[in-house]
Structures are given as structure tokens and as C-alpha cells.
Short mmCIF file of C-alpha atoms in Angstrom, two decimals:
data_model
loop_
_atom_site.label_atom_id
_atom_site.label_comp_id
_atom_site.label_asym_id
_atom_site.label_seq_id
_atom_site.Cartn_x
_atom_site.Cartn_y
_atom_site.Cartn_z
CA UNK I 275 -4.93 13.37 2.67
CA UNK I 276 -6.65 10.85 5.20
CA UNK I 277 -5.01 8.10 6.45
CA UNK I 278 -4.29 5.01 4.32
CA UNK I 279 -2.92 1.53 4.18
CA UNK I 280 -0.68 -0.66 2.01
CA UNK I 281 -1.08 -3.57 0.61
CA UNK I 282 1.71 -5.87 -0.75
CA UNK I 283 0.91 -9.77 -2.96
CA UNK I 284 4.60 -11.29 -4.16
CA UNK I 285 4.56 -13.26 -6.87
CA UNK I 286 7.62 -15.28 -7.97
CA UNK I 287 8.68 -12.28 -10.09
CA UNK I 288 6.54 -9.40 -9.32
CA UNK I 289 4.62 -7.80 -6.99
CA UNK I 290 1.04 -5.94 -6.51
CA UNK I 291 1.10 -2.97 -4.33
CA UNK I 292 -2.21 -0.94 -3.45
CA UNK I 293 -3.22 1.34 -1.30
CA UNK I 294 -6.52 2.25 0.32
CA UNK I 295 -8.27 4.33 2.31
CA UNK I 296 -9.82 4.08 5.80
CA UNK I 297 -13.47 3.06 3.27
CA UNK I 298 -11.55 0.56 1.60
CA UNK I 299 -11.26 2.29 -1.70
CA UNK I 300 -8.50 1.99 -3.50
CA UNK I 301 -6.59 5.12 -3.93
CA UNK I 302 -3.63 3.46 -6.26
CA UNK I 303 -2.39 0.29 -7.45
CA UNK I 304 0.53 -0.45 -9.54
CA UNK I 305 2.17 -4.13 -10.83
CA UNK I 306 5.97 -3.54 -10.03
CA UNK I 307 9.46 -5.84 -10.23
CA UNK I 308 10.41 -7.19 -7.35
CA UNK I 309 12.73 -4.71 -7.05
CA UNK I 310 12.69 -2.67 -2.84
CA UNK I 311 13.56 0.44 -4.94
CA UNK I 312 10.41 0.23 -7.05
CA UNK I 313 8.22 -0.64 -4.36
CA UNK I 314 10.18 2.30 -2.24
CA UNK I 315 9.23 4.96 -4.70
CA UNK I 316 5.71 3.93 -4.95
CA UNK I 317 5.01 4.10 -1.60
CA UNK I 318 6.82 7.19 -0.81
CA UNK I 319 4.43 9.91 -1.53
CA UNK I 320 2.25 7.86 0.99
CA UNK I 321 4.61 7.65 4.29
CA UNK I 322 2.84 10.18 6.03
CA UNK I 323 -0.54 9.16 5.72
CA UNK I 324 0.30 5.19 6.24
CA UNK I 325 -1.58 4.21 9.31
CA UNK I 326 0.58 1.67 11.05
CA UNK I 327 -0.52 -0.68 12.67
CA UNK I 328 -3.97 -1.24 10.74
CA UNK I 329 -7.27 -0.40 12.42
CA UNK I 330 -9.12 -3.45 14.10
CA UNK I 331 -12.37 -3.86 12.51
CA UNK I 332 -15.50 -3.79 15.29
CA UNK I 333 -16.94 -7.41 15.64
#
């Protein structure tokens, strides 16, 4: 797997998590509690391939 990036919205009670790839295409998303054990499992299989920080687009 290539790298990818994570992307986190919290809502009062919830949160969106998604990850993409270097294109931009989303590779997974998932509506979770806000629970750091929920959002800790999701991202998981990912660790290795999270690109950190982001790439800078080119102006």
C-alpha cells in the first residue's frame, strides 16, 4: 500500500474519519462515537502507510 492520509470532522457526538490516498481518493471512511478507542482501531491497519506531515501542494 501507498502512502495515505487521515482525515478527522468532530461533531458534538460523533466523528467522520477518512482516509485517502496521495490522488485524493478515498480509500475508507467510517461514522464512529467519539470514542479514541474507535477511532484507534480504525486507523490502525493504516499506521504504516500514514504520511505525516501532509505533502505541500505545488502553487
Amino acid at each position: 500500500m501507498k502512502k495515505v492520509m487521515a482525515g478527522i470532522d468532530l461533531h458534538g457526538n460523533n466523528v467522520m474519519v477518512g482516509i485517502v490516498d496521495a490522488d485524493g481518493r478515498r480509500v475508507q471512511h467510517r461514522k464512529l462515537e467519539c470514542d479514541l478507542r474507535q477511532i484507534d482501531q480504525f486507523l490502525t491497519p493504516y499506521e504504516a502507510h500514514l504520511e505525516w506531515p501532509p505533502p505541500r501542494k505545488s502553487e
